[in-house]
Structures are given as C-alpha cells and as structure tokens.
Short mmCIF file of C-alpha atoms in Angstrom, two decimals:
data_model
loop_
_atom_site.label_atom_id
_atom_site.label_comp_id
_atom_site.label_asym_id
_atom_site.label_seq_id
_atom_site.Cartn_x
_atom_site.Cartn_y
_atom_site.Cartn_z
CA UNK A 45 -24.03 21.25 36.53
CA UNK A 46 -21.45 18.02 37.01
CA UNK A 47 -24.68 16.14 35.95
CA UNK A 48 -25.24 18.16 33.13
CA UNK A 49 -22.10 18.02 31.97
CA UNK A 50 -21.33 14.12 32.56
CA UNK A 51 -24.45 13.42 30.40
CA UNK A 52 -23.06 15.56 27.80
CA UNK A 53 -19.55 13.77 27.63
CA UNK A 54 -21.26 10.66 27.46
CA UNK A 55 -23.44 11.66 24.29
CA UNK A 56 -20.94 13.63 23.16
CA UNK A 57 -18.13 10.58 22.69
CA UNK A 58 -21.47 8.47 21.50
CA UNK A 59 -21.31 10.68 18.68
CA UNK A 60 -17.75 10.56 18.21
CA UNK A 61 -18.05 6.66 18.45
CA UNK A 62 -20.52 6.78 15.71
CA UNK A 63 -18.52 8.91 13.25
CA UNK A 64 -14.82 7.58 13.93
CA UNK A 65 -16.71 4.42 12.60
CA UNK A 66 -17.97 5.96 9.69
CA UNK A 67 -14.82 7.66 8.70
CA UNK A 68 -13.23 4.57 8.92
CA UNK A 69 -15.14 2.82 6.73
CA UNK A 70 -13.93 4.90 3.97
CA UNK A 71 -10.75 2.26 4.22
CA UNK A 72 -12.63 0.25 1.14
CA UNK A 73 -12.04 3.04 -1.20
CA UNK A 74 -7.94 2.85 -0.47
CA UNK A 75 -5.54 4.61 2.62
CA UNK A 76 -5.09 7.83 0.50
CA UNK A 77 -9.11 8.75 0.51
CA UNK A 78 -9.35 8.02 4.10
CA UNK A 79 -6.44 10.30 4.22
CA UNK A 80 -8.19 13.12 2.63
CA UNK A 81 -11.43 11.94 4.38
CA UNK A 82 -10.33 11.60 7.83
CA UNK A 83 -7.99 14.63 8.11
CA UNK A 84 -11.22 17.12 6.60
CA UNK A 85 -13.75 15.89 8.50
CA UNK A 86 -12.06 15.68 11.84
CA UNK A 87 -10.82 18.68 11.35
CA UNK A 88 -14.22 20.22 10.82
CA UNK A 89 -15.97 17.85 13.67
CA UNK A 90 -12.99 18.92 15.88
CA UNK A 91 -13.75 22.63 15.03
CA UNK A 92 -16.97 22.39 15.65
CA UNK A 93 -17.10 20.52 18.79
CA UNK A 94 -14.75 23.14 20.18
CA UNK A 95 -17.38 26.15 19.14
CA UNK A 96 -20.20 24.45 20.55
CA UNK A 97 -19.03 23.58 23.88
CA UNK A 98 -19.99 25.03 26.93
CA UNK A 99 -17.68 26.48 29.34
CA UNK A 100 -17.71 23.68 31.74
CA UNK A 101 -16.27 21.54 28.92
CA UNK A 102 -12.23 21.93 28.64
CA UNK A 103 -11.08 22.20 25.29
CA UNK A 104 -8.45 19.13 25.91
CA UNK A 105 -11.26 17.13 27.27
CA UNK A 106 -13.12 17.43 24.05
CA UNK A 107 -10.23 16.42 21.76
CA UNK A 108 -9.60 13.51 24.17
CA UNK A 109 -13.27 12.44 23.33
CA UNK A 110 -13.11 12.96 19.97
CA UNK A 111 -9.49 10.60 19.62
CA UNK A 112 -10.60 8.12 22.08
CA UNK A 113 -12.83 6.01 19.79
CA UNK A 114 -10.38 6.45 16.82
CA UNK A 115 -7.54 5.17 18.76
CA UNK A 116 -10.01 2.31 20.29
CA UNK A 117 -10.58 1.35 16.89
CA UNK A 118 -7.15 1.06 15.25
CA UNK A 119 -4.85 0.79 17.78
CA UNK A 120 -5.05 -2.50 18.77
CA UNK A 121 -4.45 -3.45 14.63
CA UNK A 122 -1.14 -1.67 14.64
CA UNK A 123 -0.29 -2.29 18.34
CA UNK A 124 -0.32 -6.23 17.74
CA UNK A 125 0.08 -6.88 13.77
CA UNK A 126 2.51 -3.49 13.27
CA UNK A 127 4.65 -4.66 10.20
CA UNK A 128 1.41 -5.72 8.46
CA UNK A 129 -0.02 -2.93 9.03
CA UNK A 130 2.52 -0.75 8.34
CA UNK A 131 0.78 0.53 5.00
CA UNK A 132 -1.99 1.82 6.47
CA UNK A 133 -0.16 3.66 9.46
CA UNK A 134 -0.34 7.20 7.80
CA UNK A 135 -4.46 7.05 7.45
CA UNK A 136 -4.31 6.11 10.54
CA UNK A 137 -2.93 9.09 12.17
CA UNK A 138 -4.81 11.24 9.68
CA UNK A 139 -7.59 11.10 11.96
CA UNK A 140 -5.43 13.12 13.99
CA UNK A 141 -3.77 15.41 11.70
CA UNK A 142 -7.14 16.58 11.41
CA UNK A 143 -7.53 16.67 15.03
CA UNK A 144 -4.44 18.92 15.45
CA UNK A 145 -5.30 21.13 12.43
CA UNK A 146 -8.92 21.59 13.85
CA UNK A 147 -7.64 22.53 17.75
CA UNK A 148 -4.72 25.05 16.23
CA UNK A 149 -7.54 26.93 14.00
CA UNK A 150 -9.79 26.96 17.22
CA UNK A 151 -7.09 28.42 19.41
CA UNK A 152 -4.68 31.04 16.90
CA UNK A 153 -5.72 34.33 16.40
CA UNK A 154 -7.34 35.87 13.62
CA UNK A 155 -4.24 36.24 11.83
CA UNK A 156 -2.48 32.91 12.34
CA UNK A 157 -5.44 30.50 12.11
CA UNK A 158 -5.43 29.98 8.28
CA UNK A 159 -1.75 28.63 8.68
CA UNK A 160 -3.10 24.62 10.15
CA UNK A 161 -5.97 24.87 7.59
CA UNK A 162 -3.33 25.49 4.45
CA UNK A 163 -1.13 23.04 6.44
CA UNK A 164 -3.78 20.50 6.25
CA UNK A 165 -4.79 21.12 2.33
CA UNK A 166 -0.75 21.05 1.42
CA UNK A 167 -0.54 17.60 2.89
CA UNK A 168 -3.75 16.72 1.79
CA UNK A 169 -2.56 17.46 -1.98
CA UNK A 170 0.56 15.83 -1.58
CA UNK A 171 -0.57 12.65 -0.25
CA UNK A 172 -3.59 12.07 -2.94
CA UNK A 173 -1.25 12.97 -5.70
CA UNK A 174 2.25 10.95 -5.14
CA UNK A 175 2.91 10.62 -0.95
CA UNK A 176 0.37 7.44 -0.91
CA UNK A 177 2.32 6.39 -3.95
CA UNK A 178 5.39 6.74 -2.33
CA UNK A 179 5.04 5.34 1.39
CA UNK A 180 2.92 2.04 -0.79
CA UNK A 181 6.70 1.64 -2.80
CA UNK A 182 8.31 1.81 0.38
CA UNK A 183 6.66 0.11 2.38
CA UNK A 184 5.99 -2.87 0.25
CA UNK A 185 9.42 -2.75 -1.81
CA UNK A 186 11.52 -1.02 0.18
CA UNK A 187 11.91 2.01 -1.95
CA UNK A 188 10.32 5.35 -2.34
CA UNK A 189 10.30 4.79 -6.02
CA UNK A 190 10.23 1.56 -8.16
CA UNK A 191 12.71 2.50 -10.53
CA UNK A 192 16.46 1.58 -8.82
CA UNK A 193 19.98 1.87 -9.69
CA UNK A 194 20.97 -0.96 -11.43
CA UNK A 195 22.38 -3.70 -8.78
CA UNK A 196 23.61 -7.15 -9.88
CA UNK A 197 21.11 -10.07 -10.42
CA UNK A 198 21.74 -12.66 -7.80
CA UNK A 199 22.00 -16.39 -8.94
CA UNK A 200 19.12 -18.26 -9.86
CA UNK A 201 17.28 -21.53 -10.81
CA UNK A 202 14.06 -21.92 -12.05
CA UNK A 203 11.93 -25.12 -12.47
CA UNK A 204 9.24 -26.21 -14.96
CA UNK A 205 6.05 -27.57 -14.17
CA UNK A 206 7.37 -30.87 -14.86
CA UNK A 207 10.00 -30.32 -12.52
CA UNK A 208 12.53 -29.94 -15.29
CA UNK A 209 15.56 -27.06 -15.26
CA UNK A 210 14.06 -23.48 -17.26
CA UNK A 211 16.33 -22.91 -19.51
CA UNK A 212 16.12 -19.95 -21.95
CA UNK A 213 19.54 -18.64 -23.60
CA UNK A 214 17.56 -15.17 -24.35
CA UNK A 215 17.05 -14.51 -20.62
CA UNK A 216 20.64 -13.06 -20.35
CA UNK A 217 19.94 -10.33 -23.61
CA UNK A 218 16.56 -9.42 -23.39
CA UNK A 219 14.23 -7.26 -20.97
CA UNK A 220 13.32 -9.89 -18.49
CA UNK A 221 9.97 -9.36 -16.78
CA UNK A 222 10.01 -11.23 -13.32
CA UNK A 223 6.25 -11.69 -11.46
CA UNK A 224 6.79 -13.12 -7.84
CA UNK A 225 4.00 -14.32 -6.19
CA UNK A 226 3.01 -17.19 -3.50
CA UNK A 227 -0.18 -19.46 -3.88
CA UNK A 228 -1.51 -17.64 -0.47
CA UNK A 229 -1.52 -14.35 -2.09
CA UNK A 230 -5.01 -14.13 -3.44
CA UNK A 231 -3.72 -10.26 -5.17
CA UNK A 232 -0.94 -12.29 -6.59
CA UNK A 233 -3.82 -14.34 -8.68
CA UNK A 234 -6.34 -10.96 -8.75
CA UNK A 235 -2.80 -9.10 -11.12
CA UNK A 236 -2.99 -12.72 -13.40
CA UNK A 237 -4.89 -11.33 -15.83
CA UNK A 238 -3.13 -8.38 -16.41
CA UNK A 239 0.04 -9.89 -16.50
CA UNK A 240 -1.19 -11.94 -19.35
CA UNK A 241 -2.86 -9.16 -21.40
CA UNK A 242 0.70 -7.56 -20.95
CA UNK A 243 2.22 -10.79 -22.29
CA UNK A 244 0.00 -10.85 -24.76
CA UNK A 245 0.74 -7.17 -25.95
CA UNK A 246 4.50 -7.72 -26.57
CA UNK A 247 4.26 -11.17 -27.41
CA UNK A 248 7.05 -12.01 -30.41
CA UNK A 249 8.60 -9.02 -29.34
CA UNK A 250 12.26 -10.73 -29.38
CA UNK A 251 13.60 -7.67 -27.02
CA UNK A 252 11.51 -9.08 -24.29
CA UNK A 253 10.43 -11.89 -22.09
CA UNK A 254 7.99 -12.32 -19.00
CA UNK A 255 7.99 -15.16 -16.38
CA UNK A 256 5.35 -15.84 -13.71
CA UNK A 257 7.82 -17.15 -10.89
CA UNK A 258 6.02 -18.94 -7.80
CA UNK A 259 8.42 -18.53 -5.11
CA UNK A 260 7.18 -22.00 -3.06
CA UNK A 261 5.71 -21.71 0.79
CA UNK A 262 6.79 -24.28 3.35
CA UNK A 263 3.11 -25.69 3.37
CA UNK A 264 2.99 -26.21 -0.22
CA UNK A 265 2.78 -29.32 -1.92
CA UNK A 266 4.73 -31.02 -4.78
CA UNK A 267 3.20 -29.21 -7.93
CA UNK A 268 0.60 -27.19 -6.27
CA UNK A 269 1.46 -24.03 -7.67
CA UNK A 270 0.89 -25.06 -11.12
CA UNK A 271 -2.38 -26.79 -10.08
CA UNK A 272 -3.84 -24.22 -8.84
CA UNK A 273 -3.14 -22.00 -12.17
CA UNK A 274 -4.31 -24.72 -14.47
CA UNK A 275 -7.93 -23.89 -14.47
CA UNK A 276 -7.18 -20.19 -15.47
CA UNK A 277 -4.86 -21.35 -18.86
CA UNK A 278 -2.80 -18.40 -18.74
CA UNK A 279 -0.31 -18.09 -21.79
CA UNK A 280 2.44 -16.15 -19.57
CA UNK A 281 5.25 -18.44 -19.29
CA UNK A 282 5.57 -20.04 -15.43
CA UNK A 283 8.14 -21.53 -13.35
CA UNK A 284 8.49 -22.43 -9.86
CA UNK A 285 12.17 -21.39 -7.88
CA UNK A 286 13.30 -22.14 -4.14
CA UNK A 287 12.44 -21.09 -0.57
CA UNK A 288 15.27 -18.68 -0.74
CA UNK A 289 14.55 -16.84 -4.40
CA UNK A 290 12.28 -14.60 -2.53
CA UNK A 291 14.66 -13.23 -0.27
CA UNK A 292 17.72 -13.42 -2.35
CA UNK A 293 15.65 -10.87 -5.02
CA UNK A 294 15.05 -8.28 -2.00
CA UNK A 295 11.05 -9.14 -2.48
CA UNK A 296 9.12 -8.32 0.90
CA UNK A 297 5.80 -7.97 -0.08
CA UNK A 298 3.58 -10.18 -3.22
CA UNK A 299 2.92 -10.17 -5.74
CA UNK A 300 6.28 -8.13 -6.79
CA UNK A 301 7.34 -7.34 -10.49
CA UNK A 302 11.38 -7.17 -11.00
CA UNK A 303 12.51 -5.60 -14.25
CA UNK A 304 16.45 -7.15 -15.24
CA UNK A 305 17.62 -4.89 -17.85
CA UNK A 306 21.15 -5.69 -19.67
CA UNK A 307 21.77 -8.52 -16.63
CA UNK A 308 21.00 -6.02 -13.78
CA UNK A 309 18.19 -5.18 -11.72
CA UNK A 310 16.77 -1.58 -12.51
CA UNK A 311 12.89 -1.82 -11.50
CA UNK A 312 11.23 -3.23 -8.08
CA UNK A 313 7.46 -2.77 -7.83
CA UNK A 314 4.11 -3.62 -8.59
CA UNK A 315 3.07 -4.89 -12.08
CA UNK A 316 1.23 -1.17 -13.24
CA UNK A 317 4.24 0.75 -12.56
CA UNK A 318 6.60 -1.79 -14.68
CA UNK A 319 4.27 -1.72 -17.25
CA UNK A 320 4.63 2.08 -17.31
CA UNK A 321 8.47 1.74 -17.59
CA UNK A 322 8.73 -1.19 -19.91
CA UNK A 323 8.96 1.09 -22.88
CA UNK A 324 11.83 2.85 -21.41
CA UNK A 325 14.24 -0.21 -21.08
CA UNK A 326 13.24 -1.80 -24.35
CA UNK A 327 14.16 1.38 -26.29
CA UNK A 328 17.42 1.33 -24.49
CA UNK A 329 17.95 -2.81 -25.78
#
C-alpha cells in the first residue's frame, strides 16, 4: 500500500509538473488571461484531484503536490528580481486562488460550496475587466488610475539634437504631451509609431504639442539617443533632458506619457490611456 501510494505521488506531481508548465505559458497572451486561466483550471484540476484520490492520499498532501511545481517555477523570479516582477505578482498567486477556491468547494457542504466558486468568477470578472488595469497603473506609475490631481510641473531643460537649448514659448499655454523613454527600453521604441500617428492626427492643432523626451542612461553616449532614432524619421518633435528629469517627473517605469495641462501635471500613464484623455484637456484649453 506505501508502495502503491508513493508511485502514485510521484506520477501524480509529474502531472502537476506538466500542467503548472502549461498554464504558465499562457503568460504570452498578458498577466490578466493567465489570471483567468490559472485560477479556472486549478481550480478544476484541484477539484478533481481531490475526487479522485484514494483514501490513503490526504487531502493537504494533494494540494501540496499540486502548488509545489507552481511555486518551483515562479518563485525563484519574484524571490530574487521582486520589484521587477512586481507586475506579474497577482497571476502569480492566481494559481493559487484557484487552488483555495478548488479545496473550499471540495470540503463545504452542499449548501456552502457554491460560495468559493462565485468567489472565484467575481474576481475573475473584476480582474479581466479593470483590476489588471489598475494594479499595471500602479505598479508602473504609481497610481491606480492615470488621470491625477493636478500637481506643479517641476523645472526643466530640454536639449536639441544638436545639443542646443529647446525652446518653445507655446509649451507654457498649450496641452503638452511628454513621452519618456530610455534607449534600453525596446517598448519605449515598439509605442514610436503610435506616438507619431498621434502627432500626426493633431498636427497644426495650435492647442497642442507633443515631445519625445529621452531621459539619458549613464552608459549612453554623446548623441546616441538621436542616432539610434534616425533610421526610423519620425516627425514627433525630440529632445534629450538630464539624468535627473526622470526622477524629478515621478516616472518609474518606460516608456511613460505625462499630460501638463494649464502648467500642471494632470495625467501619468502609458501612451493609449493619454490618448483616450487628450480630448478632455484640449476642450478645457
């Protein structure tokens, strides 16, 4: 019987091996499917399992085997590298959400069981819909949503390719449209394009005025942000700033869209949620 039942753990977490893997492949289709993903099927694996267990098999054991390869697999990740993968830290403990869910449903009555599985579609629904939205805003910009309360703009300097002062007298009246980025941010140059179609879409719009600002790394060269954007001949107005511009606009994470509105900052995010507001602030110039 101990036999019998060793050689069934051991197959048993095989299998669990094989499908924490799978489900965590899912990853390439963005944190809130695996979300969805994770937390249904291990809460239908964990279900499962439980039913079709024999007696010599404690419940807790099971669950154990089922988390053990999910933790093997992303712990280390967020154990070692835990601010940079801070965005992905609520798929990762929808693997055992679903885990949880799956055990209550197993072990509640008749009467009480439905309660984990509603649990689990609520928070399901919520995260697909605006929760991944949310914790991406936070984590990234430091707020649950992009919009802010206006705060004052901080001083700044901006620099030319040719090295020469920016200067633009309808920077302090107009909608200005901020891009951040670094020349080690390959998303930074994946958003280019769509910061220039938006550039394109209100160019001679007087109200408004976009700026691709490189905030410069330590390891970068004289002029190598504009070098390496030459090939692409983008339209969008670009400068370069300082080491400091970064930090001294509250950006933490690149590429990062700032919205100054009537000489105050009222939107920190990414470039698709900016372009969703721009409307807004321009009716109100």
């Amino acid at each position: 019987m101990v036999n019998r039942s060793v050689t069934g753990n051991v197959l048993f977490f095989l299998l669990s091996v094989i499908v924490a893997a799978a489900v965590s492949a899912i990853a390439y289709f963005g944190h809130s499917t695996l979300f969805s993903v994770a937390s249904t099927v291990y809460f239908l694996f964990t279900l499962l399992s439980l039913r079709a267990r024999t007696p010599a098999i404690r419940a807790w054991v099971t669950n154990l085997l089922i988390a053990l390869p999910v933790l093997v697999i992303h712990s280390p990740a967020h154990l070692f590298h835990f601010g940079e993968t801070l965005v992905s830290l609520l798929s990762f403990l929808s693997f055992f959400l679903g885990i949880l869910a799956g055990y209550f449903f197993f072990i509640l009555g008749p009467s009480l069981r439905l309660l984990p599985a509603m649990l689990l579609i609520f928070i399901n629904l919520f995260f697909w819909t605006v929760g991944a939205h949310l914790w991406f805003n936070f984590v990234n910009y430091g707020f649950f949503r992009a919009n802010m309360d206006p705060i004052p703009v901080p001083a700044f300097m901006f620099t030319d390719a040719s090295g020469k002062p920016f200067n633009d007298p309808g920077l302090k009246t107009r909608v200005l449209v901020l891009d951040f980025w670094n020349t080690s941010c390959p998303a930074c140059f994946h958003a280019f394009p769509n910061l220039e179609k938006e550039y394109r879409k209100y160019k001679g719009d007087e109200r408004i005025r976009f700026l691709s600002v490189n905030v410069p790394l330590k390891s970068d060269t004289t002029g190598q942000w504009s070098r390496m954007l030459a090939p692409f001949h983008y339209s969008f107005p670009q400068v370069t700033s300082t080491l400091t511009t970064g930090n001294d606009f509250g950006v933490r994470y690149y590429p990062t869209v700032i919205i100054i509105a009537q000489n105050k900052m009222v939107f920190h995010g990414s470039l698709d949620d900016a372009c969703k507001v721009l409307p807004e602030y321009l009716h109100r110039q």
